[in-house]
Amino acid sequence: MSNVKVIYSEKKSYCSICSGRGYLYKPSARKKQFSFLEICECIEKKCQCEKKTPYMVFNEKERILEECACLPVRRKIEKTIDNFKTSNIPVRFRYRRISEFEIKNNDKETQNNLIMALDNAHHFIERFSTEQSENIRGLYIFGPPGTGKTFLACLILNELILQYGISVKYVKITRDFFNEIKSTFNLEAALKRRGDDIFKELLDKDVLVIDDFGVQADTSWEQRTLYDLIDARYEYDKPTIITSNLSPEEISEMNLFGGRIVSRLKEMTEFQPIICSDYRDNFQEI
């Protein structure tokens, strides 16, 4: 299609409603339904294809086919949806916004702790608004079970996808995670997916969340695998968010991989405690 002409310029378009993105995030009104994205009215007004594929319009004056104003936005929406599908973010957390993180608490000290955690999350996200995103320090979010660590980490990933189209990945460090890698050790599975392919996928993501860090310290091989992943992301300047029930001091006492894991964490992450009552009591499904 050599006579295709693009008539929509994202740089020249700005809308106070969608902030120039061309699409809006709309939460579902029903519980347990997926939230969704829709084209903003600023693009709808320019749309001339009547929302019909292939979203092209015929320019009578120049006698050529042109991309409709809605087509680039539709592509962005498709990419955003694909990013969510490949992110591995738990379904119940997908599309949730950072504004949904509840910081109100009857205990003043607890509330201040939650405010600080939210501020650090916002700061982390805002660092990606600039073209130069290297050397961004990650986050090590720790505290008792059920205090919202995983929820906050996933909210950060959601914002990075929705705002900047960043490639992210969520991985929960459980026995299943290591078993997936071990399963590639047999010849048949290796032909389909090698263990180093899994490792490379986690290394290549712009931002990686490692959830439940500290539960894997059963074997030296598991320690080595986790250390290699953290070390590689450090060497490649890839921001990493880690959640754990264990404080840095407790991790240090475990002497994981000769203490080198803790050393790396100190270099590449900001330590953020979340100490409060069970956050899941306040969690509401969309």
PDB file of C-alpha atoms in Angstrom:
ATOM      1  CA  MET A   1       0.000   0.000   0.000  1.00  0.00           C
ATOM      2  CA  SER A   2       2.435   2.639  -1.275  1.00  0.00           C
ATOM      3  CA  ASN A   3      -0.137   5.435  -1.455  1.00  0.00           C
ATOM      4  CA  VAL A   4      -0.836   5.445   2.272  1.00  0.00           C
ATOM      5  CA  LYS A   5      -0.443   8.792   3.959  1.00  0.00           C
ATOM      6  CA  VAL A   6      -0.486   9.383   7.705  1.00  0.00           C
ATOM      7  CA  ILE A   7      -2.641  12.383   8.555  1.00  0.00           C
ATOM      8  CA  TYR A   8      -2.547  12.067  12.358  1.00  0.00           C
ATOM      9  CA  SER A   9       0.377  13.529  14.265  1.00  0.00           C
ATOM     10  CA  GLU A  10       0.542  12.622  17.924  1.00  0.00           C
ATOM     11  CA  LYS A  11       3.047  15.392  18.681  1.00  0.00           C
ATOM     12  CA  LYS A  12       0.638  18.067  17.424  1.00  0.00           C
ATOM     13  CA  SER A  13      -2.327  16.715  19.321  1.00  0.00           C
ATOM     14  CA  TYR A  14      -2.950  17.534  22.940  1.00  0.00           C
ATOM     15  CA  CYS A  15      -6.116  16.913  24.915  1.00  0.00           C
ATOM     16  CA  SER A  16      -6.608  17.810  28.566  1.00  0.00           C
ATOM     17  CA  ILE A  17      -8.850  14.765  28.985  1.00  0.00           C
ATOM     18  CA  CYS A  18      -6.438  12.091  27.742  1.00  0.00           C
ATOM     19  CA  SER A  19      -3.222  14.151  28.063  1.00  0.00           C
ATOM     20  CA  GLY A  20      -2.496  13.583  24.394  1.00  0.00           C
ATOM     21  CA  ARG A  21      -2.487   9.777  24.613  1.00  0.00           C
ATOM     22  CA  GLY A  22      -5.629   9.516  22.502  1.00  0.00           C
ATOM     23  CA  TYR A  23      -7.271   6.921  24.732  1.00  0.00           C
ATOM     24  CA  LEU A  24      -8.847   6.715  28.167  1.00  0.00           C
ATOM     25  CA  TYR A  25      -8.823   4.164  30.932  1.00  0.00           C
ATOM     26  CA  LYS A  26     -12.347   3.181  31.926  1.00  0.00           C
ATOM     27  CA  PRO A  27     -12.881   0.949  34.964  1.00  0.00           C
ATOM     28  CA  SER A  28     -15.598  -1.642  34.672  1.00  0.00           C
ATOM     29  CA  ALA A  29     -18.766  -0.952  36.632  1.00  0.00           C
ATOM     30  CA  ARG A  30     -19.160  -4.635  37.479  1.00  0.00           C
ATOM     31  CA  LYS A  31     -17.115  -6.622  39.941  1.00  0.00           C
ATOM     32  CA  LYS A  32     -14.594  -9.118  38.597  1.00  0.00           C
ATOM     33  CA  GLN A  33     -14.870  -7.660  35.091  1.00  0.00           C
ATOM     34  CA  PHE A  34     -11.815  -6.468  33.222  1.00  0.00           C
ATOM     35  CA  SER A  35     -11.261  -2.761  33.066  1.00  0.00           C
ATOM     36  CA  PHE A  36     -10.793  -1.467  29.541  1.00  0.00           C
ATOM     37  CA  LEU A  37      -9.411   1.260  27.312  1.00  0.00           C
ATOM     38  CA  GLU A  38     -11.383   3.384  24.890  1.00  0.00           C
ATOM     39  CA  ILE A  39     -10.607   6.065  22.331  1.00  0.00           C
ATOM     40  CA  CYS A  40     -10.883   9.632  23.627  1.00  0.00           C
ATOM     41  CA  GLU A  41     -13.474  12.016  22.226  1.00  0.00           C
ATOM     42  CA  CYS A  42     -10.680  14.215  20.850  1.00  0.00           C
ATOM     43  CA  ILE A  43      -9.870  11.395  18.411  1.00  0.00           C
ATOM     44  CA  GLU A  44     -13.509  10.407  17.911  1.00  0.00           C
ATOM     45  CA  LYS A  45     -14.172  13.893  16.493  1.00  0.00           C
ATOM     46  CA  LYS A  46     -11.468  13.365  13.875  1.00  0.00           C
ATOM     47  CA  CYS A  47     -12.515   9.830  13.004  1.00  0.00           C
ATOM     48  CA  GLN A  48     -13.813   9.458   9.446  1.00  0.00           C
ATOM     49  CA  CYS A  49     -13.712   5.692   8.952  1.00  0.00           C
ATOM     50  CA  GLU A  50     -16.969   5.031  10.841  1.00  0.00           C
ATOM     51  CA  LYS A  51     -14.986   2.675  13.102  1.00  0.00           C
ATOM     52  CA  LYS A  52     -14.686   0.102  10.343  1.00  0.00           C
ATOM     53  CA  THR A  53     -11.585  -1.915   9.544  1.00  0.00           C
ATOM     54  CA  PRO A  54      -9.054  -1.333   8.105  1.00  0.00           C
ATOM     55  CA  TYR A  55      -9.643   2.184   9.520  1.00  0.00           C
ATOM     56  CA  MET A  56      -8.658   3.950   6.303  1.00  0.00           C
ATOM     57  CA  VAL A  57     -10.300   6.895   4.511  1.00  0.00           C
ATOM     58  CA  PHE A  58     -10.177   7.929   0.870  1.00  0.00           C
ATOM     59  CA  ASN A  59      -8.934  11.445   0.172  1.00  0.00           C
ATOM     60  CA  GLU A  60     -11.017  12.585  -2.759  1.00  0.00           C
ATOM     61  CA  LYS A  61      -8.828  15.590  -3.493  1.00  0.00           C
ATOM     62  CA  GLU A  62      -5.505  13.733  -3.622  1.00  0.00           C
ATOM     63  CA  ARG A  63      -7.066  10.413  -4.692  1.00  0.00           C
ATOM     64  CA  ILE A  64      -5.174   8.363  -2.111  1.00  0.00           C
ATOM     65  CA  LEU A  65      -5.968   6.215   0.892  1.00  0.00           C
ATOM     66  CA  GLU A  66      -5.063   7.716   4.241  1.00  0.00           C
ATOM     67  CA  GLU A  67      -4.914   6.344   7.747  1.00  0.00           C
ATOM     68  CA  CYS A  68      -7.864   7.514   9.778  1.00  0.00           C
ATOM     69  CA  ALA A  69      -7.050   9.605  12.838  1.00  0.00           C
ATOM     70  CA  CYS A  70      -8.195   6.721  15.049  1.00  0.00           C
ATOM     71  CA  LEU A  71      -5.804   4.086  13.628  1.00  0.00           C
ATOM     72  CA  PRO A  72      -2.577   5.078  15.473  1.00  0.00           C
ATOM     73  CA  VAL A  73      -4.542   5.194  18.731  1.00  0.00           C
ATOM     74  CA  ARG A  74      -6.081   1.779  18.065  1.00  0.00           C
ATOM     75  CA  ARG A  75      -2.559   0.434  17.570  1.00  0.00           C
ATOM     76  CA  LYS A  76      -1.477   1.918  20.900  1.00  0.00           C
ATOM     77  CA  ILE A  77      -4.469   0.350  22.635  1.00  0.00           C
ATOM     78  CA  GLU A  78      -3.645  -3.047  21.119  1.00  0.00           C
ATOM     79  CA  LYS A  79      -0.037  -2.710  22.237  1.00  0.00           C
ATOM     80  CA  THR A  80      -1.150  -1.754  25.750  1.00  0.00           C
ATOM     81  CA  ILE A  81      -3.445  -4.768  25.967  1.00  0.00           C
ATOM     82  CA  ASP A  82      -0.638  -7.019  24.713  1.00  0.00           C
ATOM     83  CA  ASN A  83       1.700  -5.551  27.325  1.00  0.00           C
ATOM     84  CA  PHE A  84      -0.768  -6.469  30.051  1.00  0.00           C
ATOM     85  CA  LYS A  85      -1.188  -9.991  28.688  1.00  0.00           C
ATOM     86  CA  THR A  86       2.555 -10.650  28.657  1.00  0.00           C
ATOM     87  CA  SER A  87       3.236  -8.864  31.958  1.00  0.00           C
ATOM     88  CA  ASN A  88       2.020 -11.782  34.097  1.00  0.00           C
ATOM     89  CA  ILE A  89       0.434  -9.265  36.500  1.00  0.00           C
ATOM     90  CA  PRO A  90      -2.256 -11.123  38.505  1.00  0.00           C
ATOM     91  CA  VAL A  91      -5.628 -10.598  36.829  1.00  0.00           C
ATOM     92  CA  ARG A  92      -7.233  -9.084  39.932  1.00  0.00           C
ATOM     93  CA  PHE A  93      -4.596  -6.320  39.914  1.00  0.00           C
ATOM     94  CA  ARG A  94      -4.474  -5.509  36.193  1.00  0.00           C
ATOM     95  CA  TYR A  95      -5.488  -1.994  35.094  1.00  0.00           C
ATOM     96  CA  ARG A  96      -5.754  -0.814  38.699  1.00  0.00           C
ATOM     97  CA  ARG A  97      -4.429   2.744  39.153  1.00  0.00           C
ATOM     98  CA  ILE A  98      -1.969   4.057  41.708  1.00  0.00           C
ATOM     99  CA  SER A  99      -4.715   6.308  43.096  1.00  0.00           C
ATOM    100  CA  GLU A 100      -6.415   3.175  44.444  1.00  0.00           C
ATOM    101  CA  PHE A 101      -3.675   2.540  46.999  1.00  0.00           C
ATOM    102  CA  GLU A 102      -5.327   3.338  50.331  1.00  0.00           C
ATOM    103  CA  ILE A 103      -3.193   5.368  52.737  1.00  0.00           C
ATOM    104  CA  LYS A 104      -5.812   6.285  55.353  1.00  0.00           C
ATOM    105  CA  ASN A 105      -5.237   4.610  58.689  1.00  0.00           C
ATOM    106  CA  ASN A 106      -6.328   5.279  62.251  1.00  0.00           C
ATOM    107  CA  ASP A 107      -2.733   4.936  63.430  1.00  0.00           C
ATOM    108  CA  LYS A 108      -0.759   8.081  62.542  1.00  0.00           C
ATOM    109  CA  GLU A 109       2.600   6.319  62.304  1.00  0.00           C
ATOM    110  CA  THR A 110       1.143   3.665  60.017  1.00  0.00           C
ATOM    111  CA  GLN A 111      -0.483   6.292  57.817  1.00  0.00           C
ATOM    112  CA  ASN A 112       2.809   8.183  57.486  1.00  0.00           C
ATOM    113  CA  ASN A 113       4.503   4.929  56.499  1.00  0.00           C
ATOM    114  CA  LEU A 114       1.913   4.297  53.780  1.00  0.00           C
ATOM    115  CA  ILE A 115       2.209   7.878  52.531  1.00  0.00           C
ATOM    116  CA  MET A 116       5.975   7.478  52.246  1.00  0.00           C
ATOM    117  CA  ALA A 117       5.560   4.188  50.355  1.00  0.00           C
ATOM    118  CA  LEU A 118       3.117   5.821  47.944  1.00  0.00           C
ATOM    119  CA  ASP A 119       5.407   8.833  47.447  1.00  0.00           C
ATOM    120  CA  ASN A 120       8.305   6.542  46.580  1.00  0.00           C
ATOM    121  CA  ALA A 121       6.080   4.672  44.127  1.00  0.00           C
ATOM    122  CA  HIS A 122       5.082   7.956  42.435  1.00  0.00           C
ATOM    123  CA  HIS A 123       8.704   9.051  42.292  1.00  0.00           C
ATOM    124  CA  PHE A 124       9.721   5.761  40.683  1.00  0.00           C
ATOM    125  CA  ILE A 125       6.994   6.087  38.034  1.00  0.00           C
ATOM    126  CA  GLU A 126       7.772   9.730  37.259  1.00  0.00           C
ATOM    127  CA  ARG A 127      11.392   8.902  36.503  1.00  0.00           C
ATOM    128  CA  PHE A 128      10.185   7.231  33.301  1.00  0.00           C
ATOM    129  CA  SER A 129       8.595  10.445  32.017  1.00  0.00           C
ATOM    130  CA  THR A 130      11.999  11.540  30.750  1.00  0.00           C
ATOM    131  CA  GLU A 131      13.625  10.032  27.696  1.00  0.00           C
ATOM    132  CA  GLN A 132      16.677   9.054  29.742  1.00  0.00           C
ATOM    133  CA  SER A 133      15.524   6.347  32.153  1.00  0.00           C
ATOM    134  CA  GLU A 134      18.868   4.666  32.883  1.00  0.00           C
ATOM    135  CA  ASN A 135      20.247   4.427  36.399  1.00  0.00           C
ATOM    136  CA  ILE A 136      16.803   4.362  37.980  1.00  0.00           C
ATOM    137  CA  ARG A 137      17.020   2.755  41.393  1.00  0.00           C
ATOM    138  CA  GLY A 138      14.488   0.033  42.064  1.00  0.00           C
ATOM    139  CA  LEU A 139      12.455  -0.561  45.209  1.00  0.00           C
ATOM    140  CA  TYR A 140      12.718  -3.189  47.921  1.00  0.00           C
ATOM    141  CA  ILE A 141       9.272  -3.186  49.540  1.00  0.00           C
ATOM    142  CA  PHE A 142       9.118  -5.208  52.732  1.00  0.00           C
ATOM    143  CA  GLY A 143       6.743  -5.851  55.610  1.00  0.00           C
ATOM    144  CA  PRO A 144       4.440  -8.465  57.164  1.00  0.00           C
ATOM    145  CA  PRO A 145       2.156 -10.575  54.930  1.00  0.00           C
ATOM    146  CA  GLY A 146      -1.001  -8.896  53.682  1.00  0.00           C
ATOM    147  CA  THR A 147       0.153  -5.293  53.991  1.00  0.00           C
ATOM    148  CA  GLY A 148      -0.268  -4.371  50.310  1.00  0.00           C
ATOM    149  CA  LYS A 149       3.287  -4.908  49.045  1.00  0.00           C
ATOM    150  CA  THR A 150       2.280  -6.942  45.991  1.00  0.00           C
ATOM    151  CA  PHE A 151      -0.658  -4.633  45.276  1.00  0.00           C
ATOM    152  CA  LEU A 152       1.567  -1.538  45.284  1.00  0.00           C
ATOM    153  CA  ALA A 153       4.198  -3.209  43.086  1.00  0.00           C
ATOM    154  CA  CYS A 154       1.535  -4.199  40.550  1.00  0.00           C
ATOM    155  CA  LEU A 155       0.022  -0.703  40.595  1.00  0.00           C
ATOM    156  CA  ILE A 156       3.432   0.638  39.615  1.00  0.00           C
ATOM    157  CA  LEU A 157       3.626  -1.802  36.697  1.00  0.00           C
ATOM    158  CA  ASN A 158       0.115  -0.817  35.587  1.00  0.00           C
ATOM    159  CA  GLU A 159       1.037   2.871  35.512  1.00  0.00           C
ATOM    160  CA  LEU A 160       4.207   2.186  33.520  1.00  0.00           C
ATOM    161  CA  ILE A 161       2.197   0.294  30.907  1.00  0.00           C
ATOM    162  CA  LEU A 162      -0.684   2.777  30.736  1.00  0.00           C
ATOM    163  CA  GLN A 163       1.383   5.952  30.817  1.00  0.00           C
ATOM    164  CA  TYR A 164       4.537   5.020  28.943  1.00  0.00           C
ATOM    165  CA  GLY A 165       3.949   1.695  27.193  1.00  0.00           C
ATOM    166  CA  ILE A 166       6.871   0.167  29.060  1.00  0.00           C
ATOM    167  CA  SER A 167       7.631  -3.552  28.848  1.00  0.00           C
ATOM    168  CA  VAL A 168       7.235  -5.042  32.331  1.00  0.00           C
ATOM    169  CA  LYS A 169       7.074  -8.441  33.985  1.00  0.00           C
ATOM    170  CA  TYR A 170       5.770  -9.795  37.276  1.00  0.00           C
ATOM    171  CA  VAL A 171       7.228 -13.004  38.651  1.00  0.00           C
ATOM    172  CA  LYS A 172       6.372 -14.647  41.948  1.00  0.00           C
ATOM    173  CA  ILE A 173       9.338 -16.431  43.499  1.00  0.00           C
ATOM    174  CA  THR A 174       7.860 -19.765  44.509  1.00  0.00           C
ATOM    175  CA  ARG A 175       8.794 -23.377  44.010  1.00  0.00           C
ATOM    176  CA  ASP A 176       6.818 -23.246  40.737  1.00  0.00           C
ATOM    177  CA  PHE A 177       9.140 -20.547  39.380  1.00  0.00           C
ATOM    178  CA  PHE A 178      12.242 -22.651  39.909  1.00  0.00           C
ATOM    179  CA  ASN A 179      10.464 -25.793  38.727  1.00  0.00           C
ATOM    180  CA  GLU A 180       9.668 -24.029  35.446  1.00  0.00           C
ATOM    181  CA  ILE A 181      13.352 -23.419  34.879  1.00  0.00           C
ATOM    182  CA  LYS A 182      14.300 -26.949  35.971  1.00  0.00           C
ATOM    183  CA  SER A 183      11.719 -28.391  33.606  1.00  0.00           C
ATOM    184  CA  THR A 184      13.822 -27.110  30.702  1.00  0.00           C
ATOM    185  CA  PHE A 185      16.711 -29.292  31.765  1.00  0.00           C
ATOM    186  CA  ASN A 186      15.306 -32.386  30.009  1.00  0.00           C
ATOM    187  CA  LEU A 187      15.967 -32.655  26.282  1.00  0.00           C
ATOM    188  CA  GLU A 188      12.352 -32.597  25.075  1.00  0.00           C
ATOM    189  CA  ALA A 189      11.473 -29.450  27.011  1.00  0.00           C
ATOM    190  CA  ALA A 190      14.764 -27.813  26.110  1.00  0.00           C
ATOM    191  CA  LEU A 191      13.845 -28.033  22.440  1.00  0.00           C
ATOM    192  CA  LYS A 192      10.753 -25.976  23.184  1.00  0.00           C
ATOM    193  CA  ARG A 193      12.036 -23.477  25.700  1.00  0.00           C
ATOM    194  CA  ARG A 194      15.493 -23.366  27.225  1.00  0.00           C
ATOM    195  CA  GLY A 195      16.117 -22.220  30.777  1.00  0.00           C
ATOM    196  CA  ASP A 196      18.335 -19.397  29.537  1.00  0.00           C
ATOM    197  CA  ASP A 197      15.428 -18.163  27.385  1.00  0.00           C
ATOM    198  CA  ILE A 198      13.341 -17.725  30.532  1.00  0.00           C
ATOM    199  CA  PHE A 199      16.248 -15.955  32.201  1.00  0.00           C
ATOM    200  CA  LYS A 200      16.796 -13.674  29.198  1.00  0.00           C
ATOM    201  CA  GLU A 201      13.108 -12.778  29.097  1.00  0.00           C
ATOM    202  CA  LEU A 202      13.259 -11.605  32.715  1.00  0.00           C
ATOM    203  CA  LEU A 203      16.504  -9.753  32.090  1.00  0.00           C
ATOM    204  CA  ASP A 204      15.241  -7.907  29.012  1.00  0.00           C
ATOM    205  CA  LYS A 205      12.104  -6.420  30.588  1.00  0.00           C
ATOM    206  CA  ASP A 206      12.350  -2.693  31.276  1.00  0.00           C
ATOM    207  CA  VAL A 207      10.993  -3.208  34.787  1.00  0.00           C
ATOM    208  CA  LEU A 208      10.757  -6.500  36.679  1.00  0.00           C
ATOM    209  CA  VAL A 209       8.825  -7.225  39.865  1.00  0.00           C
ATOM    210  CA  ILE A 210      10.179 -10.102  41.952  1.00  0.00           C
ATOM    211  CA  ASP A 211       7.429 -10.960  44.420  1.00  0.00           C
ATOM    212  CA  ASP A 212       7.930 -12.894  47.679  1.00  0.00           C
ATOM    213  CA  PHE A 213      11.699 -12.647  47.684  1.00  0.00           C
ATOM    214  CA  GLY A 214      13.261 -14.632  50.533  1.00  0.00           C
ATOM    215  CA  VAL A 215      11.084 -17.757  50.367  1.00  0.00           C
ATOM    216  CA  GLN A 216      13.419 -19.500  47.935  1.00  0.00           C
ATOM    217  CA  ALA A 217      16.527 -20.032  50.063  1.00  0.00           C
ATOM    218  CA  ASP A 218      16.273 -23.828  50.206  1.00  0.00           C
ATOM    219  CA  THR A 219      19.075 -24.850  47.853  1.00  0.00           C
ATOM    220  CA  SER A 220      22.334 -23.329  46.678  1.00  0.00           C
ATOM    221  CA  TRP A 221      21.094 -23.634  43.067  1.00  0.00           C
ATOM    222  CA  GLU A 222      18.023 -21.503  43.830  1.00  0.00           C
ATOM    223  CA  GLN A 223      20.197 -18.919  45.549  1.00  0.00           C
ATOM    224  CA  ARG A 224      22.590 -18.887  42.596  1.00  0.00           C
ATOM    225  CA  THR A 225      19.757 -18.518  40.057  1.00  0.00           C
ATOM    226  CA  LEU A 226      18.188 -15.625  41.919  1.00  0.00           C
ATOM    227  CA  TYR A 227      21.513 -13.901  42.518  1.00  0.00           C
ATOM    228  CA  ASP A 228      22.445 -14.226  38.828  1.00  0.00           C
ATOM    229  CA  LEU A 229      19.139 -12.617  37.830  1.00  0.00           C
ATOM    230  CA  ILE A 230      19.479  -9.718  40.273  1.00  0.00           C
ATOM    231  CA  ASP A 231      23.147  -9.237  39.398  1.00  0.00           C
ATOM    232  CA  ALA A 232      22.453  -9.270  35.654  1.00  0.00           C
ATOM    233  CA  ARG A 233      19.702  -6.666  35.957  1.00  0.00           C
ATOM    234  CA  TYR A 234      22.064  -4.536  38.018  1.00  0.00           C
ATOM    235  CA  GLU A 235      24.787  -4.785  35.380  1.00  0.00           C
ATOM    236  CA  TYR A 236      22.344  -3.862  32.591  1.00  0.00           C
ATOM    237  CA  ASP A 237      20.836  -0.928  34.550  1.00  0.00           C
ATOM    238  CA  LYS A 238      17.392  -2.528  34.608  1.00  0.00           C
ATOM    239  CA  PRO A 239      15.162  -1.248  37.455  1.00  0.00           C
ATOM    240  CA  THR A 240      13.825  -4.026  39.674  1.00  0.00           C
ATOM    241  CA  ILE A 241      11.058  -3.940  42.280  1.00  0.00           C
ATOM    242  CA  ILE A 242      11.289  -6.592  44.974  1.00  0.00           C
ATOM    243  CA  THR A 243       8.698  -7.430  47.607  1.00  0.00           C
ATOM    244  CA  SER A 244       9.458  -9.499  50.673  1.00  0.00           C
ATOM    245  CA  ASN A 245       8.181 -10.391  54.118  1.00  0.00           C
ATOM    246  CA  LEU A 246      11.767 -10.067  55.296  1.00  0.00           C
ATOM    247  CA  SER A 247      13.596  -6.875  56.198  1.00  0.00           C
ATOM    248  CA  PRO A 248      17.056  -6.235  54.731  1.00  0.00           C
ATOM    249  CA  GLU A 249      18.503  -7.101  58.140  1.00  0.00           C
ATOM    250  CA  GLU A 250      16.712 -10.465  58.153  1.00  0.00           C
ATOM    251  CA  ILE A 251      17.882 -11.176  54.603  1.00  0.00           C
ATOM    252  CA  SER A 252      21.421 -10.308  55.670  1.00  0.00           C
ATOM    253  CA  GLU A 253      21.247 -12.751  58.588  1.00  0.00           C
ATOM    254  CA  MET A 254      20.282 -15.523  56.165  1.00  0.00           C
ATOM    255  CA  ASN A 255      23.637 -14.917  54.435  1.00  0.00           C
ATOM    256  CA  LEU A 256      22.181 -15.655  51.011  1.00  0.00           C
ATOM    257  CA  PHE A 257      24.978 -16.431  48.586  1.00  0.00           C
ATOM    258  CA  GLY A 258      27.625 -15.218  50.961  1.00  0.00           C
ATOM    259  CA  GLY A 259      25.855 -11.955  51.613  1.00  0.00           C
ATOM    260  CA  ARG A 260      26.291 -10.807  48.019  1.00  0.00           C
ATOM    261  CA  ILE A 261      22.541 -10.625  47.328  1.00  0.00           C
ATOM    262  CA  VAL A 262      22.025  -8.097  50.108  1.00  0.00           C
ATOM    263  CA  SER A 263      25.007  -6.116  48.870  1.00  0.00           C
ATOM    264  CA  ARG A 264      23.469  -5.907  45.398  1.00  0.00           C
ATOM    265  CA  LEU A 265      20.081  -4.922  46.823  1.00  0.00           C
ATOM    266  CA  LYS A 266      21.662  -2.025  48.697  1.00  0.00           C
ATOM    267  CA  GLU A 267      23.233  -0.777  45.471  1.00  0.00           C
ATOM    268  CA  MET A 268      20.217  -1.091  43.178  1.00  0.00           C
ATOM    269  CA  THR A 269      17.114  -0.466  45.322  1.00  0.00           C
ATOM    270  CA  GLU A 270      15.608   1.914  47.858  1.00  0.00           C
ATOM    271  CA  PHE A 271      14.382   0.115  50.970  1.00  0.00           C
ATOM    272  CA  GLN A 272      10.708   0.840  51.680  1.00  0.00           C
ATOM    273  CA  PRO A 273       8.944  -0.753  54.670  1.00  0.00           C
ATOM    274  CA  ILE A 274       5.158  -1.165  54.747  1.00  0.00           C
ATOM    275  CA  ILE A 275       4.024  -1.790  58.296  1.00  0.00           C
ATOM    276  CA  CYS A 276       0.260  -1.836  58.820  1.00  0.00           C
ATOM    277  CA  SER A 277      -2.705  -4.085  59.537  1.00  0.00           C
ATOM    278  CA  ASP A 278      -3.820  -6.581  56.906  1.00  0.00           C
ATOM    279  CA  TYR A 279      -4.281  -4.432  53.786  1.00  0.00           C
ATOM    280  CA  ARG A 280      -6.432  -7.072  52.134  1.00  0.00           C
ATOM    281  CA  ASP A 281      -9.284  -6.107  54.442  1.00  0.00           C
ATOM    282  CA  ASN A 282      -9.553  -2.846  52.502  1.00  0.00           C
ATOM    283  CA  PHE A 283      -9.005  -4.325  49.042  1.00  0.00           C
ATOM    284  CA  GLN A 284     -11.989  -4.139  46.715  1.00  0.00           C
ATOM    285  CA  GLU A 285     -12.360  -5.919  43.424  1.00  0.00           C
ATOM    286  CA  ILE A 286     -13.432  -3.802  40.485  1.00  0.00           C
TER     287      ILE A 286
END
